[in-house]
XYZ file of C-alpha atoms in Angstrom:
204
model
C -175.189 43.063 -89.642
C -172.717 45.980 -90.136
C -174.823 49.658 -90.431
C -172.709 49.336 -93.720
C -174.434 46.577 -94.892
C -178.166 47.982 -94.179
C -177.332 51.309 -95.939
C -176.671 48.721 -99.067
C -179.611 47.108 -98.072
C -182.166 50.021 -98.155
C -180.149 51.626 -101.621
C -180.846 48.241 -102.644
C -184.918 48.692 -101.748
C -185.552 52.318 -102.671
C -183.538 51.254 -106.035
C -186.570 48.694 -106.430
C -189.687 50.398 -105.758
C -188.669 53.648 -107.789
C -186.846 51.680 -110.227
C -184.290 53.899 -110.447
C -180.355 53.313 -109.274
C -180.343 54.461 -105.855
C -176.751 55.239 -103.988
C -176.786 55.865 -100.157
C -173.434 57.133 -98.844
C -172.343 58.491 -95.738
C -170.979 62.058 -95.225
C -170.122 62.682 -91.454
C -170.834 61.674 -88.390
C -174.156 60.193 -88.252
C -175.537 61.907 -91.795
C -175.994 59.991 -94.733
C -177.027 60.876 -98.458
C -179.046 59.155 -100.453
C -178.522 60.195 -104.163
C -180.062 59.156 -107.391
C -180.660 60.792 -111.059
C -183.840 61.418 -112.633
C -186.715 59.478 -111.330
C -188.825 60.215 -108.368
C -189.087 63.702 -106.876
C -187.387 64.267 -103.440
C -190.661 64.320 -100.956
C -191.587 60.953 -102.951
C -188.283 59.127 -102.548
C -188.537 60.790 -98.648
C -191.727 58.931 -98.380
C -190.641 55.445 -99.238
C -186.989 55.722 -97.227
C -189.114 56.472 -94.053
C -191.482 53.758 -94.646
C -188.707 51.560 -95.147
C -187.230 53.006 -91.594
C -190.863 52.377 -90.169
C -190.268 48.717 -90.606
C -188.120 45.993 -88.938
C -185.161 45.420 -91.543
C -182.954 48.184 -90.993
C -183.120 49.430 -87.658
C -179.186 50.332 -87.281
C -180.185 52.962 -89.944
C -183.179 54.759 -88.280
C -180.552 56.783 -86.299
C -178.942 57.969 -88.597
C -179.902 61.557 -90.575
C -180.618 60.561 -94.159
C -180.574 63.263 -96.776
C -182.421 62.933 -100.010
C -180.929 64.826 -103.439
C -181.974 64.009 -106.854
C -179.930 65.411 -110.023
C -181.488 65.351 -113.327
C -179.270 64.122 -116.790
C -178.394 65.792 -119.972
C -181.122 62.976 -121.104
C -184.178 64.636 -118.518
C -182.878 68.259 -119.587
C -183.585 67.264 -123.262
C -186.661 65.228 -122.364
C -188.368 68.527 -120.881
C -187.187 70.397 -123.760
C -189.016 68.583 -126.268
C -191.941 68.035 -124.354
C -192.751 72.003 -123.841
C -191.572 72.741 -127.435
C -193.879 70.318 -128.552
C -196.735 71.443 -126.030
C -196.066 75.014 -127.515
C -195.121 76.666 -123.630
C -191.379 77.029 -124.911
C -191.525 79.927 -126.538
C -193.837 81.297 -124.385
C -191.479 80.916 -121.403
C -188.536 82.091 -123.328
C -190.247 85.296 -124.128
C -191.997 86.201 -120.618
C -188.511 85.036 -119.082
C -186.759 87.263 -120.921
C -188.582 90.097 -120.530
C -188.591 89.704 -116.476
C -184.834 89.537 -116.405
C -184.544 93.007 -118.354
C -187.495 94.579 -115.744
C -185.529 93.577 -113.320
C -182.201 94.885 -114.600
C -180.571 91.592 -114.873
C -177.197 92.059 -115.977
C -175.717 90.121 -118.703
C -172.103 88.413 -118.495
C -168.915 90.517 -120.351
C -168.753 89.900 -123.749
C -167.253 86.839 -124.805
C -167.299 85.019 -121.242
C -170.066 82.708 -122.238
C -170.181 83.575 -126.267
C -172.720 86.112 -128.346
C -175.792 83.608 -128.182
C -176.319 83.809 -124.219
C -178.774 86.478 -123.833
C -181.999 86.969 -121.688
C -183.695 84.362 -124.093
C -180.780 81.793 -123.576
C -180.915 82.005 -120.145
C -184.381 82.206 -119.759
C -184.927 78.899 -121.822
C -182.484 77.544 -119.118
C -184.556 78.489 -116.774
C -187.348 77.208 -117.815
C -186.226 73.994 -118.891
C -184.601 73.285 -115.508
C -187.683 74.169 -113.390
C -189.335 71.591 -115.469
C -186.960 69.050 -114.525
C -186.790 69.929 -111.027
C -190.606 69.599 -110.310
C -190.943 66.584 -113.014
C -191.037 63.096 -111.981
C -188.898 60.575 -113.921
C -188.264 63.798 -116.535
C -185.827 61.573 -118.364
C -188.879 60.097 -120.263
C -190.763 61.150 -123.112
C -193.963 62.529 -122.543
C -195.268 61.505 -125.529
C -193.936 58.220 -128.306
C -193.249 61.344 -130.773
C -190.334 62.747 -128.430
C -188.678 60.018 -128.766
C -186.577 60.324 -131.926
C -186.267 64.288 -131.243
C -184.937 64.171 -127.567
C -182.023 62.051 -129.254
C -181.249 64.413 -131.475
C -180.871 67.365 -129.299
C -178.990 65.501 -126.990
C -176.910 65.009 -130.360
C -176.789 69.210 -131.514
C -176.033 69.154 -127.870
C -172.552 67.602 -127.933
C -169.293 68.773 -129.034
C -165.717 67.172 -128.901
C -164.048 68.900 -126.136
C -160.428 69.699 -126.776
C -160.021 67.585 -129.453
C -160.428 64.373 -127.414
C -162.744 62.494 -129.932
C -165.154 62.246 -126.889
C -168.314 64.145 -127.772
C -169.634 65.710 -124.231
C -173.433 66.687 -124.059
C -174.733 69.417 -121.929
C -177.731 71.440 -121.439
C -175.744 74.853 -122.374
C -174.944 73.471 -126.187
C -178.629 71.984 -125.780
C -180.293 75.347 -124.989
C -177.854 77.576 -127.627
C -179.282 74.928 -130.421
C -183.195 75.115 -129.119
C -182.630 78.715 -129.062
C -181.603 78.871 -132.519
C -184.498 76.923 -133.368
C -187.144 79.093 -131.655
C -186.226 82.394 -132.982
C -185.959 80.907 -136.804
C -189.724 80.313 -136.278
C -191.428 81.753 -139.468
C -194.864 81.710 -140.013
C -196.673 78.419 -138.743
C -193.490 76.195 -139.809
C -192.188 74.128 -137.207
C -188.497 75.568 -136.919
C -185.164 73.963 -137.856
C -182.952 72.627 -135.309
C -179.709 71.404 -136.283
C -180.435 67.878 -136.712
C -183.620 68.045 -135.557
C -186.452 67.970 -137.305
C -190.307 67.924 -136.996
C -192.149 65.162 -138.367
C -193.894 67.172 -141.468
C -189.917 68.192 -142.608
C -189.380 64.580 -142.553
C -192.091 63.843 -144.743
């Protein structure tokens, strides 16, 4: 069997104990990648691929320097979002993060690179939101049945037609400007507006 074959092979087996697509390409030489989105952490997918190299079924691969990397989607970014929102740590994190980037003297990009929302708080809310998803297994699903319907529509204040194509893109920047909005219009004990989104109580 070609080493081409058993690379398929073990993408094929990590794909079905994580239950997550798995893709396992070669770079150069004698390194390989494995690559997937979402799902298991790193040091857990590590585990299983070197279990599966402990065994008899694909030897021509246990030569071979396997790298793990896991990317997270617009879907996991949104996930975490609503999950700390709802848990009440967002604005929390937004307001501590914040105010270590200005002790620290973190400049801020020139005017009307990135637009007049992205301050400390916008980029501290990325910050936050992406350390979730980096140290979050499977972060593309809801923590709780009540996400549900609100992940979906920040992933939908999220998106905007990009040159006039007619094909909405999503991405965690419009995601974060729109949660943003939504945390400072807090007032009171009222759950804030977001765009489309809205908490269960406005719905009622």
């Amino acid at each position: 069997m070609s080493r081409s074959r058993q690379a398929a092979l073990l993408a094929r087996h990590l794909a079905e104990v994580t239950d997550i697509e798995v893709g396992l390409y070669h770079d150069t030489g004698a390194r390989w990648i494995a690559m997937w989105a979402d799902g298991p952490l790193e040091e857990v997918m590590r585990t299983h691929l070197d279990t599966a190299l402990a065994g008899h079924r694909y030897v021509d691969m246990r030569d071979r320097k396997i790298d793990c990397h896991r990317s997270t989607s617009n879907r996991a970014w949104a996930a975490r979002a609503i999950a700390s929102r709802r848990e009440g740590t967002l604005g929390t994190a937004i307001v501590e993060g914040a105010a270590h980037r200005r002790s620290l003297g973190v400049g801020m990009p020139r005017p009307g690179v990135h637009g007049p929302t992205h301050t400390h708080e916008y980029y501290a809310l990325l910050r936050h939101v992406d350390d979730l998803c980096r140290g979050t297994a499977y972060p593309e699903r809801a923590s709780a049945p009540e996400d549900e319907p609100l992940i979906g529509q920040l992933l939908a204040a999220g998106s905007r037609d990009r040159a006039n194509t007619g094909m909405p893109t999503v991405t965690e920047y419009e995601m974060a400007s729109a949660l943003l909005a939504a945390e400072q219009a807090r007032t009171g004990d009222r759950p804030p507006k977001l765009g489309v989104i809205r908490s269960q109580e406005e719905n009622r």
